[in-house]
Short mmCIF file of C-alpha atoms and ligand atoms in Angstrom, two decimals:
data_model
loop_
_atom_site.label_atom_id
_atom_site.label_comp_id
_atom_site.label_asym_id
_atom_site.label_seq_id
_atom_site.Cartn_x
_atom_site.Cartn_y
_atom_site.Cartn_z
CA MET A 4 -11.58 -80.98 -28.48
CA SER A 5 -10.22 -84.45 -29.65
CA ALA A 6 -9.70 -87.16 -27.17
CA GLU A 7 -7.07 -89.53 -26.91
CA ILE A 8 -7.41 -93.13 -25.78
CA THR A 9 -4.19 -94.63 -24.14
CA LYS A 10 -3.15 -98.20 -23.73
CA THR A 11 -5.31 -98.74 -20.30
CA GLY A 12 -8.33 -97.66 -22.35
CA GLU A 13 -8.91 -94.28 -20.11
CA ALA A 14 -9.82 -91.49 -22.79
CA LEU A 15 -7.53 -88.19 -22.15
CA PRO A 16 -8.68 -84.94 -23.23
CA ALA A 17 -6.47 -83.03 -25.63
CA LEU A 18 -5.15 -80.14 -23.61
CA ASP A 19 -4.49 -77.38 -26.20
CA PHE A 20 -1.81 -75.22 -24.05
CA GLY A 21 0.26 -74.28 -26.89
CA HIS A 22 -0.51 -70.41 -26.86
CA ALA A 23 -2.71 -69.79 -23.94
CA TRP A 24 -0.03 -67.64 -22.32
CA GLU A 25 1.52 -64.93 -24.38
CA TYR A 26 4.31 -62.95 -22.40
CA ALA A 27 5.47 -59.68 -23.44
CA PRO A 28 9.20 -59.57 -22.95
CA SER A 29 10.43 -58.38 -19.25
CA PRO A 30 13.90 -58.28 -19.55
CA GLU A 31 16.06 -57.25 -16.51
CA ALA A 32 17.84 -54.38 -16.72
CA THR A 33 21.74 -54.54 -17.27
CA ASP A 34 22.56 -50.92 -17.19
CA HIS A 35 23.53 -50.50 -13.39
CA VAL A 36 25.92 -54.04 -14.05
CA ARG A 37 29.82 -52.82 -15.23
CA ILE A 38 31.81 -55.93 -15.96
CA ALA A 39 35.28 -54.81 -15.91
CA PRO A 40 37.22 -55.73 -19.21
CA ARG A 41 40.12 -57.33 -18.05
CA HIS A 42 40.60 -59.78 -14.63
CA GLU A 43 43.49 -60.30 -13.05
CA LEU A 44 43.92 -63.10 -10.25
CA PHE A 45 43.27 -62.61 -6.33
CA VAL A 46 46.53 -63.64 -4.87
CA GLY A 47 47.28 -62.44 -1.31
CA GLY A 48 45.10 -59.87 -0.93
CA ALA A 49 45.91 -58.18 -4.02
CA TRP A 50 45.02 -57.85 -7.79
CA ARG A 51 47.64 -59.43 -9.93
CA GLN A 52 48.64 -59.97 -13.43
CA PRO A 53 49.59 -63.88 -14.47
CA HIS A 54 53.07 -64.61 -14.90
CA SER A 55 52.29 -65.81 -18.15
CA SER A 56 50.24 -62.52 -19.15
CA ARG A 57 48.05 -64.59 -21.26
CA TYR A 58 44.27 -63.98 -20.80
CA PHE A 59 40.79 -65.86 -22.03
CA ASP A 60 37.93 -64.64 -23.10
CA THR A 61 34.70 -65.30 -21.44
CA ILE A 62 31.52 -65.39 -23.43
CA SER A 63 27.94 -64.92 -22.85
CA PRO A 64 26.68 -68.33 -24.10
CA SER A 65 23.01 -66.63 -24.83
CA THR A 66 24.48 -64.20 -27.47
CA GLU A 67 28.08 -65.53 -28.17
CA GLN A 68 29.48 -62.19 -27.08
CA LYS A 69 32.94 -61.67 -25.26
CA LEU A 70 31.90 -60.30 -21.52
CA ALA A 71 35.33 -59.96 -20.28
CA GLU A 72 39.14 -61.16 -20.59
CA VAL A 73 39.95 -63.31 -18.03
CA ALA A 74 43.78 -64.13 -16.03
CA GLU A 75 44.74 -67.50 -17.11
CA ALA A 76 47.04 -68.63 -13.91
CA ASP A 77 49.57 -71.09 -14.60
CA GLU A 78 51.57 -73.04 -11.99
CA ARG A 79 53.73 -70.05 -10.61
CA ASP A 80 50.34 -68.22 -9.71
CA VAL A 81 49.07 -71.28 -8.43
CA ASP A 82 52.22 -71.63 -6.22
CA ASP A 83 51.98 -67.86 -5.19
CA ALA A 84 48.45 -68.35 -4.17
CA VAL A 85 49.05 -71.63 -2.25
CA GLN A 86 51.94 -69.79 -0.45
CA ALA A 87 49.84 -66.70 0.36
CA ALA A 88 46.81 -68.88 1.85
CA ARG A 89 49.83 -70.73 4.11
CA ARG A 90 51.12 -67.70 5.34
CA ALA A 91 47.29 -66.60 5.90
CA TYR A 92 46.62 -69.55 7.64
CA ASP A 93 49.54 -69.70 9.96
CA ARG A 94 49.42 -65.76 10.75
CA TYR A 95 46.12 -64.77 10.99
CA TRP A 96 43.35 -67.00 10.48
CA SER A 97 44.42 -70.64 12.06
CA ARG A 98 44.95 -68.12 15.48
CA MET A 99 42.01 -66.26 15.41
CA PRO A 100 38.89 -67.26 17.72
CA GLY A 101 35.98 -68.33 16.11
CA ARG A 102 33.87 -65.72 17.02
CA GLU A 103 35.85 -63.42 15.53
CA ARG A 104 36.39 -65.42 12.05
CA ALA A 105 32.32 -65.78 11.77
CA LYS A 106 32.21 -61.65 12.03
CA PHE A 107 34.30 -62.11 8.86
CA ILE A 108 32.05 -64.79 7.37
CA PHE A 109 28.43 -62.69 8.42
CA ARG A 110 29.87 -59.54 6.58
CA ILE A 111 30.58 -62.07 3.39
CA ALA A 112 26.94 -63.21 3.55
CA ARG A 113 25.16 -59.79 4.04
CA ALA A 114 27.32 -58.51 1.35
CA ILE A 115 26.21 -61.32 -1.07
CA GLN A 116 22.33 -60.17 0.00
CA GLU A 117 23.32 -56.71 -0.95
CA LYS A 118 24.71 -56.79 -4.14
CA ALA A 119 22.33 -60.03 -4.99
CA ARG A 120 20.80 -58.05 -8.16
CA GLU A 121 24.28 -57.50 -9.73
CA LEU A 122 25.50 -61.22 -8.92
CA ALA A 123 22.12 -62.93 -10.24
CA ILE A 124 22.77 -60.84 -13.54
CA VAL A 125 26.56 -61.37 -13.85
CA GLU A 126 25.75 -65.16 -13.35
CA THR A 127 23.14 -65.18 -16.09
CA MET A 128 25.36 -63.60 -18.50
CA ASP A 129 28.14 -65.83 -18.08
CA GLY A 130 26.39 -69.02 -17.99
CA GLY A 131 23.19 -68.53 -19.52
CA LYS A 132 21.14 -69.43 -16.91
CA PRO A 133 17.35 -68.09 -16.38
CA ILE A 134 17.51 -64.74 -14.63
CA LYS A 135 14.70 -66.45 -12.24
CA GLU A 136 17.06 -69.12 -11.36
CA SER A 137 20.09 -67.13 -10.18
CA ARG A 138 17.98 -64.44 -8.97
CA ASP A 139 15.41 -66.96 -6.80
CA VAL A 140 17.64 -70.07 -6.10
CA ASP A 141 21.62 -69.67 -6.57
CA LEU A 142 21.77 -66.28 -4.87
CA PRO A 143 19.51 -67.03 -1.54
CA LEU A 144 21.38 -70.25 -1.60
CA ALA A 145 25.03 -68.70 -1.94
CA ALA A 146 24.21 -66.19 0.82
CA ALA A 147 22.51 -68.71 3.38
CA HIS A 148 25.47 -71.23 3.11
CA PHE A 149 27.97 -68.35 4.27
CA PHE A 150 25.12 -67.28 6.94
CA TYR A 151 24.79 -70.58 8.24
CA HIS A 152 28.49 -71.77 8.46
CA ALA A 153 29.18 -68.07 10.21
CA GLY A 154 26.82 -69.87 13.03
CA TRP A 155 29.17 -72.85 13.08
CA ALA A 156 32.57 -71.03 13.22
CA ASP A 157 32.62 -70.58 17.03
CA LYS A 158 30.42 -73.14 17.93
CA LEU A 159 32.78 -76.12 16.62
CA ASP A 160 33.76 -77.76 20.34
CA TYR A 161 29.86 -78.89 19.93
CA ALA A 162 29.65 -79.97 16.53
CA PHE A 163 32.34 -83.33 17.11
CA GLN A 164 30.60 -84.92 20.40
CA GLY A 165 33.32 -83.21 22.56
CA ARG A 166 36.10 -84.77 20.48
CA ALA A 167 39.34 -82.44 19.81
CA TRP A 168 39.08 -80.94 16.16
CA ARG A 169 41.56 -78.71 14.38
CA PRO A 170 41.51 -77.20 10.63
CA LEU A 171 43.52 -78.65 7.71
CA GLY A 172 45.38 -76.27 6.72
CA VAL A 173 45.41 -74.94 2.92
CA ALA A 174 42.19 -75.85 1.00
CA GLY A 175 42.45 -76.00 -3.39
CA GLN A 176 39.05 -76.02 -4.17
CA ILE A 177 37.78 -76.57 -7.95
CA ILE A 178 34.18 -75.75 -9.18
CA PRO A 179 32.09 -76.53 -12.06
CA TRP A 180 30.34 -73.74 -14.33
CA ASN A 181 26.34 -75.20 -13.86
CA PHE A 182 26.49 -73.27 -10.18
CA PRO A 183 29.45 -71.24 -10.25
CA LEU A 184 28.42 -69.03 -7.21
CA LEU A 185 26.78 -71.30 -5.22
CA MET A 186 29.70 -74.23 -5.94
CA ALA A 187 31.73 -71.50 -4.54
CA ALA A 188 30.00 -71.07 -1.69
CA TRP A 189 29.27 -74.27 -0.58
CA LYS A 190 33.13 -74.79 -0.71
CA VAL A 191 34.34 -71.36 0.93
CA ALA A 192 31.99 -71.24 3.32
CA PRO A 193 32.72 -74.33 5.53
CA ALA A 194 36.48 -74.27 4.77
CA LEU A 195 36.85 -70.50 6.35
CA ALA A 196 34.37 -71.28 9.18
CA CYS A 197 36.69 -74.29 10.13
CA GLY A 198 39.43 -72.07 10.21
CA ASN A 199 41.29 -73.02 6.66
CA THR A 200 42.52 -70.83 4.24
CA VAL A 201 41.63 -71.12 0.53
CA VAL A 202 42.74 -71.26 -3.00
CA LEU A 203 39.63 -71.35 -5.44
CA LYS A 204 39.42 -72.60 -9.01
CA PRO A 205 36.18 -71.48 -10.70
CA ALA A 206 35.36 -72.91 -14.33
CA GLU A 207 36.78 -71.56 -17.61
CA THR A 208 33.82 -70.60 -18.94
CA THR A 209 31.95 -69.09 -15.41
CA PRO A 210 34.40 -67.04 -13.87
CA LEU A 211 32.88 -63.59 -13.27
CA THR A 212 30.81 -64.22 -10.14
CA ALA A 213 34.25 -66.37 -8.35
CA LEU A 214 36.02 -62.34 -9.08
CA LEU A 215 33.21 -60.54 -7.48
CA LEU A 216 32.99 -62.87 -4.50
CA ALA A 217 36.77 -61.70 -4.31
CA ARG A 218 35.62 -58.51 -4.56
CA ILE A 219 33.72 -59.30 -1.78
CA VAL A 220 35.96 -60.69 0.48
CA GLU A 221 38.58 -57.64 -0.13
CA GLU A 222 35.76 -55.19 0.88
CA ALA A 223 34.74 -57.57 3.83
CA GLU A 224 38.53 -56.76 4.80
CA LEU A 225 39.47 -60.19 5.48
CA PRO A 226 43.40 -60.77 6.16
CA PRO A 227 45.26 -60.72 2.86
CA GLY A 228 45.52 -64.43 1.34
CA VAL A 229 42.51 -66.12 3.57
CA VAL A 230 40.82 -66.20 -0.15
CA ASN A 231 42.45 -66.40 -3.13
CA VAL A 232 40.97 -67.01 -6.80
CA VAL A 233 43.01 -68.29 -9.75
CA THR A 234 41.16 -68.51 -12.78
CA GLY A 235 42.30 -70.79 -15.75
CA ALA A 236 41.55 -73.85 -17.50
CA GLY A 237 42.16 -77.48 -16.59
CA ALA A 238 45.92 -76.74 -16.02
CA THR A 239 45.21 -74.60 -13.79
CA GLY A 240 42.88 -76.87 -11.75
CA ALA A 241 45.55 -79.41 -11.99
CA ALA A 242 47.87 -77.49 -10.84
CA LEU A 243 46.32 -76.74 -7.71
CA ALA A 244 45.27 -80.26 -7.10
CA ALA A 245 48.89 -81.39 -7.34
CA HIS A 246 50.90 -78.79 -5.45
CA PRO A 247 52.34 -80.14 -2.46
CA GLY A 248 51.67 -77.25 -0.51
CA VAL A 249 47.63 -78.13 -0.16
CA ASP A 250 46.49 -79.81 2.81
CA LYS A 251 42.69 -80.39 1.23
CA VAL A 252 41.44 -80.85 -2.38
CA ALA A 253 37.82 -80.40 -2.80
CA PHE A 254 36.32 -80.56 -6.21
CA THR A 255 32.78 -80.78 -7.75
CA GLY A 256 32.92 -81.46 -11.45
CA SER A 257 32.92 -84.70 -13.77
CA THR A 258 33.49 -87.80 -12.64
CA ASP A 259 36.50 -88.37 -15.42
CA VAL A 260 38.21 -85.54 -13.57
CA GLY A 261 37.25 -86.68 -10.35
CA LYS A 262 39.27 -89.71 -11.03
CA LYS A 263 42.41 -87.78 -12.38
CA ILE A 264 42.58 -85.81 -8.92
CA GLN A 265 42.17 -88.99 -6.91
CA ARG A 266 45.17 -90.34 -8.91
CA ALA A 267 47.14 -87.10 -8.64
CA VAL A 268 46.55 -87.00 -4.79
CA ALA A 269 46.69 -90.65 -3.90
CA GLY A 270 49.80 -91.53 -1.86
CA THR A 271 49.75 -87.89 -0.11
CA LYS A 272 48.53 -87.00 2.85
CA LYS A 273 45.82 -84.61 1.03
CA LYS A 274 42.17 -84.82 2.55
CA LEU A 275 39.46 -85.13 -0.57
CA THR A 276 36.24 -84.82 -1.12
CA LEU A 277 34.95 -85.19 -4.50
CA GLU A 278 30.86 -84.26 -5.66
CA LEU A 279 30.71 -85.81 -9.20
CA GLY A 280 28.32 -86.49 -11.63
CA GLY A 281 24.64 -87.95 -11.29
CA LYS A 282 22.09 -90.00 -13.54
CA ALA A 283 19.02 -89.67 -10.96
CA ALA A 284 15.91 -91.62 -11.26
CA ASN A 285 13.02 -89.68 -10.60
CA ILE A 286 10.21 -92.40 -10.02
CA VAL A 287 6.61 -91.84 -10.24
CA PHE A 288 3.81 -94.42 -8.63
CA ALA A 289 0.70 -94.77 -10.10
CA ASP A 290 -0.77 -93.28 -6.71
CA ALA A 291 1.42 -90.01 -7.22
CA PRO A 292 -0.03 -86.76 -6.99
CA ILE A 293 0.52 -86.37 -10.99
CA ASP A 294 0.37 -83.04 -11.60
CA GLN A 295 2.22 -82.16 -8.94
CA ALA A 296 4.76 -84.97 -10.14
CA ILE A 297 4.77 -83.20 -13.54
CA GLU A 298 5.98 -79.82 -11.72
CA GLY A 299 8.64 -81.87 -10.24
CA ILE A 300 9.68 -83.71 -13.53
CA VAL A 301 9.78 -80.41 -15.49
CA GLY A 302 11.68 -78.55 -12.84
CA GLY A 303 14.08 -81.32 -12.14
CA ILE A 304 15.18 -82.03 -15.78
CA TYR A 305 14.21 -78.40 -17.89
CA PHE A 306 14.85 -75.75 -15.46
CA ASN A 307 18.35 -74.74 -15.63
CA GLN A 308 18.54 -76.36 -18.90
CA GLY A 309 19.15 -79.85 -16.95
CA HIS A 310 22.81 -78.35 -16.40
CA VAL A 311 22.16 -79.99 -12.46
CA CYS A 312 24.57 -82.32 -11.31
CA CYS A 313 21.16 -84.32 -9.10
CA ALA A 314 19.08 -83.74 -12.21
CA GLY A 315 16.19 -86.25 -12.43
CA SER A 316 17.15 -87.43 -15.78
CA ARG A 317 15.89 -90.86 -15.89
CA LEU A 318 12.32 -90.88 -15.33
CA LEU A 319 10.85 -94.31 -13.74
CA VAL A 320 6.95 -94.42 -14.09
CA GLU A 321 4.81 -96.75 -13.12
CA GLU A 322 3.35 -98.58 -16.36
CA SER A 323 -0.36 -98.11 -15.81
CA VAL A 324 0.14 -94.44 -15.59
CA HIS A 325 3.08 -93.87 -18.31
CA ASP A 326 0.67 -92.82 -21.22
CA LEU A 327 -0.95 -90.25 -18.60
CA VAL A 328 2.54 -89.03 -17.41
CA VAL A 329 3.76 -88.79 -21.12
CA ARG A 330 0.81 -86.76 -22.18
CA LYS A 331 0.90 -84.47 -19.20
CA LEU A 332 4.49 -83.75 -19.51
CA ARG A 333 3.97 -82.88 -23.28
CA ASP A 334 1.43 -80.59 -22.56
CA ARG A 335 3.34 -78.88 -19.86
CA MET A 336 6.33 -78.54 -22.18
CA ALA A 337 4.54 -76.51 -24.56
CA THR A 338 4.13 -74.01 -22.00
CA LEU A 339 8.06 -74.24 -21.26
CA ARG A 340 9.35 -70.49 -22.16
CA LEU A 341 12.79 -71.07 -23.93
CA GLY A 342 15.07 -67.95 -24.78
CA ASP A 343 16.94 -64.58 -23.28
CA PRO A 344 18.12 -66.04 -19.73
CA LEU A 345 17.59 -62.35 -18.71
CA ASP A 346 14.06 -62.23 -19.35
CA LYS A 347 12.21 -62.46 -16.39
CA ASN A 348 9.50 -65.08 -17.95
CA THR A 349 12.25 -67.55 -19.19
CA ASP A 350 12.32 -70.92 -18.10
CA VAL A 351 14.75 -72.69 -19.94
CA GLY A 352 18.19 -70.52 -21.04
CA ALA A 353 20.96 -71.28 -23.06
CA ILE A 354 23.26 -74.12 -22.83
CA ASN A 355 26.58 -73.31 -21.19
CA SER A 356 28.95 -73.70 -23.76
CA GLY A 357 29.31 -74.92 -27.42
CA ALA A 358 31.45 -78.49 -26.02
CA GLN A 359 28.57 -79.07 -23.96
CA LEU A 360 25.66 -78.74 -26.89
CA ALA A 361 28.00 -80.63 -28.74
CA ARG A 362 27.62 -83.37 -26.17
CA ILE A 363 23.96 -82.94 -25.74
CA ARG A 364 23.48 -83.78 -29.31
CA GLU A 365 25.68 -86.39 -29.56
CA LEU A 366 23.69 -88.27 -26.89
CA VAL A 367 20.57 -87.42 -28.20
CA ALA A 368 21.54 -88.97 -31.44
CA ALA A 369 23.04 -92.49 -29.87
CA GLY A 370 19.43 -92.45 -28.48
CA GLU A 371 18.02 -92.04 -31.79
CA GLU A 372 20.42 -95.28 -33.15
CA ASP A 373 19.37 -97.26 -30.12
CA GLY A 374 15.71 -96.87 -31.15
CA ALA A 375 14.69 -94.79 -28.52
CA GLU A 376 11.47 -92.55 -29.64
CA ARG A 377 12.36 -88.71 -29.19
CA TYR A 378 9.93 -85.48 -28.47
CA SER A 379 11.25 -82.60 -28.33
CA ALA A 380 9.19 -79.07 -27.16
CA PRO A 381 7.87 -77.06 -30.23
CA CYS A 382 9.78 -74.23 -29.33
CA ALA A 383 12.11 -71.50 -31.74
CA LEU A 384 15.61 -71.74 -30.78
CA PRO A 385 17.64 -68.00 -31.05
CA GLY A 386 19.70 -67.70 -33.96
CA LYS A 387 22.64 -66.87 -32.11
CA GLY A 388 24.11 -68.78 -28.47
CA PHE A 389 23.73 -72.70 -27.62
CA TRP A 390 20.40 -73.49 -27.51
CA PHE A 391 18.53 -77.34 -27.09
CA ALA A 392 15.00 -77.96 -26.82
CA PRO A 393 13.47 -79.46 -23.72
CA THR A 394 13.38 -83.14 -24.94
CA PHE A 395 12.53 -86.60 -23.78
CA PHE A 396 13.14 -90.41 -25.29
CA THR A 397 10.26 -92.91 -24.38
CA GLY A 398 10.99 -96.96 -24.91
CA VAL A 399 14.25 -96.36 -23.41
CA ALA A 400 16.45 -99.65 -22.81
CA GLN A 401 18.72 -99.61 -19.47
CA SER A 402 21.73 -100.52 -21.71
CA SER A 403 21.17 -97.41 -23.80
CA ARG A 404 23.61 -94.67 -23.45
CA ILE A 405 21.17 -92.18 -22.88
CA ALA A 406 20.02 -94.36 -19.84
CA ARG A 407 23.75 -94.64 -18.75
CA GLU A 408 25.28 -91.86 -19.53
CA GLU A 409 25.08 -87.92 -17.90
CA ILE A 410 23.60 -85.88 -20.87
CA PHE A 411 23.95 -82.59 -18.54
CA GLY A 412 21.24 -81.29 -20.89
CA PRO A 413 17.45 -80.91 -21.06
CA VAL A 414 17.01 -84.27 -21.82
CA LEU A 415 15.13 -86.60 -20.12
CA SER A 416 14.97 -90.80 -20.64
CA ILE A 417 11.71 -92.41 -19.71
CA LEU A 418 11.40 -96.40 -18.59
CA THR A 419 8.52 -97.88 -17.08
CA PHE A 420 8.25 -100.36 -14.00
CA ARG A 421 5.24 -102.63 -12.35
CA THR A 422 6.56 -103.40 -8.79
CA PRO A 423 8.39 -101.42 -6.24
CA GLU A 424 11.03 -103.71 -6.52
CA GLU A 425 11.43 -103.02 -9.89
CA ALA A 426 11.85 -99.39 -9.62
CA LEU A 427 14.31 -99.91 -7.25
CA GLU A 428 16.63 -102.31 -9.33
CA LYS A 429 16.00 -100.27 -12.29
CA ALA A 430 16.98 -97.05 -10.19
CA ASN A 431 19.88 -98.64 -8.37
CA ASN A 432 21.10 -99.84 -11.85
CA THR A 433 23.71 -96.98 -12.30
CA MET A 434 27.35 -96.36 -11.93
CA TYR A 435 26.35 -93.09 -10.06
CA GLY A 436 24.29 -92.43 -7.05
CA LEU A 437 23.80 -89.06 -6.18
CA SER A 438 19.82 -88.29 -5.86
CA ALA A 439 16.44 -89.79 -6.45
CA GLY A 440 13.12 -88.60 -6.43
CA ILE A 441 9.91 -90.67 -5.47
CA TRP A 442 6.36 -89.70 -5.68
CA SER A 443 3.43 -91.45 -4.47
CA ASP A 444 0.18 -91.01 -2.09
CA LYS A 445 1.80 -93.72 0.54
CA GLY A 446 4.67 -92.03 3.04
CA ALA A 447 5.42 -96.12 3.90
CA LYS A 448 5.96 -96.43 0.13
CA ILE A 449 8.20 -93.58 -0.08
CA PHE A 450 10.22 -94.79 3.14
CA TRP A 451 10.85 -97.66 1.83
CA MET A 452 12.23 -96.89 -1.46
CA ALA A 453 14.23 -94.30 0.46
CA GLN A 454 15.80 -96.89 2.39
CA ARG A 455 16.87 -98.94 -0.20
CA LEU A 456 18.04 -96.16 -3.24
CA LYS A 457 21.39 -95.74 -2.99
CA ALA A 458 21.72 -92.06 -3.47
CA GLY A 459 23.12 -89.44 -1.22
CA VAL A 460 19.74 -87.31 -1.37
CA VAL A 461 16.52 -88.66 -2.05
CA TRP A 462 13.09 -86.10 -2.28
CA GLY A 463 9.96 -87.36 -1.35
CA ASN A 464 6.88 -85.66 -3.36
CA THR A 465 9.35 -82.84 -4.46
CA TYR A 466 12.65 -82.53 -6.60
CA ASN A 467 15.85 -80.19 -6.25
CA LYS A 468 15.13 -78.45 -2.82
CA PHE A 469 18.27 -77.76 -1.09
CA ASP A 470 19.45 -76.06 2.41
CA PRO A 471 23.06 -75.67 3.82
CA SER A 472 21.64 -77.39 7.14
CA SER A 473 21.21 -80.62 5.05
CA PRO A 474 24.11 -82.44 3.92
CA PHE A 475 24.60 -83.20 0.08
CA GLY A 476 26.64 -85.93 -1.52
CA GLY A 477 27.09 -88.99 -3.54
CA TYR A 478 27.49 -92.66 -3.35
CA LYS A 479 29.52 -94.72 -6.06
CA GLU A 480 30.95 -92.93 -8.47
CA SER A 481 28.79 -89.70 -7.83
CA GLY A 482 31.73 -89.05 -4.95
CA PHE A 483 32.36 -88.78 -1.55
CA GLY A 484 32.13 -86.47 1.37
CA ARG A 485 29.28 -84.47 2.04
CA GLU A 486 28.59 -80.52 1.89
CA GLY A 487 26.41 -78.75 4.01
CA GLY A 488 25.27 -79.64 7.68
CA ARG A 489 27.22 -80.84 10.39
CA GLN A 490 28.81 -83.44 8.24
CA GLY A 491 29.90 -80.72 6.16
CA LEU A 492 32.38 -79.72 8.87
CA LEU A 493 34.29 -83.02 8.71
CA ALA A 494 35.66 -82.24 5.21
CA TYR A 495 37.52 -79.47 6.38
CA THR A 496 38.71 -80.78 10.19
CA GLU A 497 40.53 -83.41 11.52
CA VAL A 498 38.86 -84.79 14.10
CA GLY A 499 40.30 -86.36 17.46
CA GLN A 500 39.05 -89.76 19.18
P1 NAP B 16 34.67 -80.82 -15.43
O1 NAP B 16 34.80 -80.88 -16.78
O2 NAP B 16 34.91 -81.87 -14.28
O3 NAP B 16 35.32 -79.70 -14.74
C1 NAP B 16 35.16 -78.92 -12.98
C2 NAP B 16 36.30 -78.40 -12.82
O4 NAP B 16 37.14 -78.88 -13.02
C3 NAP B 16 36.41 -76.96 -13.83
O5 NAP B 16 36.90 -75.85 -13.06
C4 NAP B 16 37.48 -77.35 -14.49
O6 NAP B 16 38.21 -76.38 -15.46
C5 NAP B 16 38.26 -78.27 -13.74
N1 NAP B 16 39.46 -79.32 -14.51
C6 NAP B 16 38.98 -79.74 -15.99
N2 NAP B 16 40.46 -80.31 -16.10
C7 NAP B 16 40.93 -80.43 -14.68
C8 NAP B 16 42.11 -81.64 -14.07
N3 NAP B 16 42.54 -82.37 -15.27
N4 NAP B 16 42.34 -81.25 -12.89
C9 NAP B 16 41.87 -80.48 -12.26
N5 NAP B 16 40.65 -79.64 -12.44
C10 NAP B 16 40.24 -79.81 -13.49
O7 NAP B 16 32.97 -80.20 -14.79
P2 NAP B 16 32.31 -79.78 -15.87
O8 NAP B 16 32.27 -79.64 -17.07
O9 NAP B 16 32.45 -77.94 -15.36
O10 NAP B 16 30.93 -79.67 -14.63
C11 NAP B 16 29.80 -80.56 -14.85
C12 NAP B 16 30.11 -81.56 -14.05
O11 NAP B 16 29.84 -81.45 -12.72
C13 NAP B 16 29.10 -82.76 -14.06
O12 NAP B 16 29.14 -84.05 -14.35
C14 NAP B 16 28.18 -82.25 -12.87
O13 NAP B 16 27.25 -84.01 -12.30
C15 NAP B 16 29.45 -82.24 -12.26
N6 NAP B 16 28.85 -81.72 -10.85
C16 NAP B 16 28.71 -82.06 -10.04
C17 NAP B 16 27.79 -81.54 -8.46
C18 NAP B 16 27.83 -82.28 -7.15
O14 NAP B 16 27.67 -81.61 -6.19
N7 NAP B 16 27.88 -83.48 -7.26
C19 NAP B 16 27.86 -80.20 -8.63
C20 NAP B 16 27.39 -79.43 -9.82
C21 NAP B 16 28.32 -80.48 -10.90
P3 NAP B 16 38.02 -76.19 -16.66
O15 NAP B 16 36.42 -75.23 -16.50
O16 NAP B 16 38.70 -75.29 -16.99
O17 NAP B 16 37.51 -77.09 -17.76
MG1 MG B 17 31.12 -67.47 -19.96
#
């Protein structure tokens, strides 16, 4: 073993994890999962062809193989869906007692649990995320969101300090590709609990689990039109946001599209919530439990390929432990397993699309041009599909694009600080404000920082932890409105004085 001397004079033994753990392939069996070759629109409780008769392909980003054809909804289809949702709102859902709505929502929650394996496999095939992520994170959380909101449906009279409330009407909901089923759950569950009906538009590259959710809604025998799913591209989402029959628009996605939606609803009576991008600071103090922090850093940016809005994509490290943290991070990265997302041992799966891979490559090239030093984990990339090796940059200037723009890939920008004030200033020096992490042995320091960080969620000595009872949402250009918790109910209700 050789030793390396750090800037601070500390000798670090070279760790050779590289090939310590060889795992035999352990692919999840997929033979029981049947993906229908063609998927129609779910409108008014029935499966319908699109007016245009047009379909688009959804592929597996890890193999580039076509999985299915999916209907492309145009303005007329969106109009049908909104009208179906309106009828369902007027006739059934807004009149139904909360305890009855709750029964339907509980049914959906239980069905998600029962079908969890199939849903996880389809999520992984369609989007490229590792099966252990979809199986252990997305699916349990999606079910939990329905269970949690089913619990609220008959208790809403107690949710707003005795003030009167009413549902908003028809909710148009547009979601991204990074957590397709979970984002559908975050949107649909609170809307239904509060007595609204829904038109959901999933992302173009990951429509399949939203369509399976529509099947579950059908099997749970919700009144027709309470939940409608219209698949399609950006134009479908734009038609939904602009539809005059929509009372509430809920959007999760990029800040650019969020701004377009905000312009589209300006001057109307529509209520709007936006969950947008992020550039979270993960702040490591010298007194932090460093090994624990390394796990948090790795989980916060490399798991799920960095396709996480609240990914800890800017690592702020106290200068005295910079070399130690970088060294340990490099060693840990050598043990990450990248490859087949259906393999149960895989840590890093496929990038969601060719377009997203091109964006990651563009920003990484910009980081190199700006003079930051790049390190990429030494892992072999499969020949087919879209892949990017876990990467970090050291020596990153705050002005660099890789410190300012959301990369939405497994790429970490490392910056240093000397005092808590400097860490705070750098952490808040962003147009975003979705999340942040703090690693320190001192609780008082964590609270001091958390009070001053302009981020909707702040984690202390952990990262990327979610719970349906905990509200989630952004500051500044990360959007407004909260999802989850009692605060999340406000997004789907009109509350009196
Ligand atoms: P995106 O391009 O903004 O797309 C999001 C959704 O909007 C997709 O369904 C998309 O359809 C649709 N869309 C596109 N153009 C539209 C338009 N003009 N009007 C209405 N809808 C339109 O985002 P993405 O690339 O799918 O997702 C990544 C982004 O989501 C990242 O910025 C990430 O930070 C953010 N995100 C935020 C949160 C949060 O809670 N804050 C959570 C997850 C993700 P197509 O798929 O057909 O383009
Ligand atoms: Mg796909």
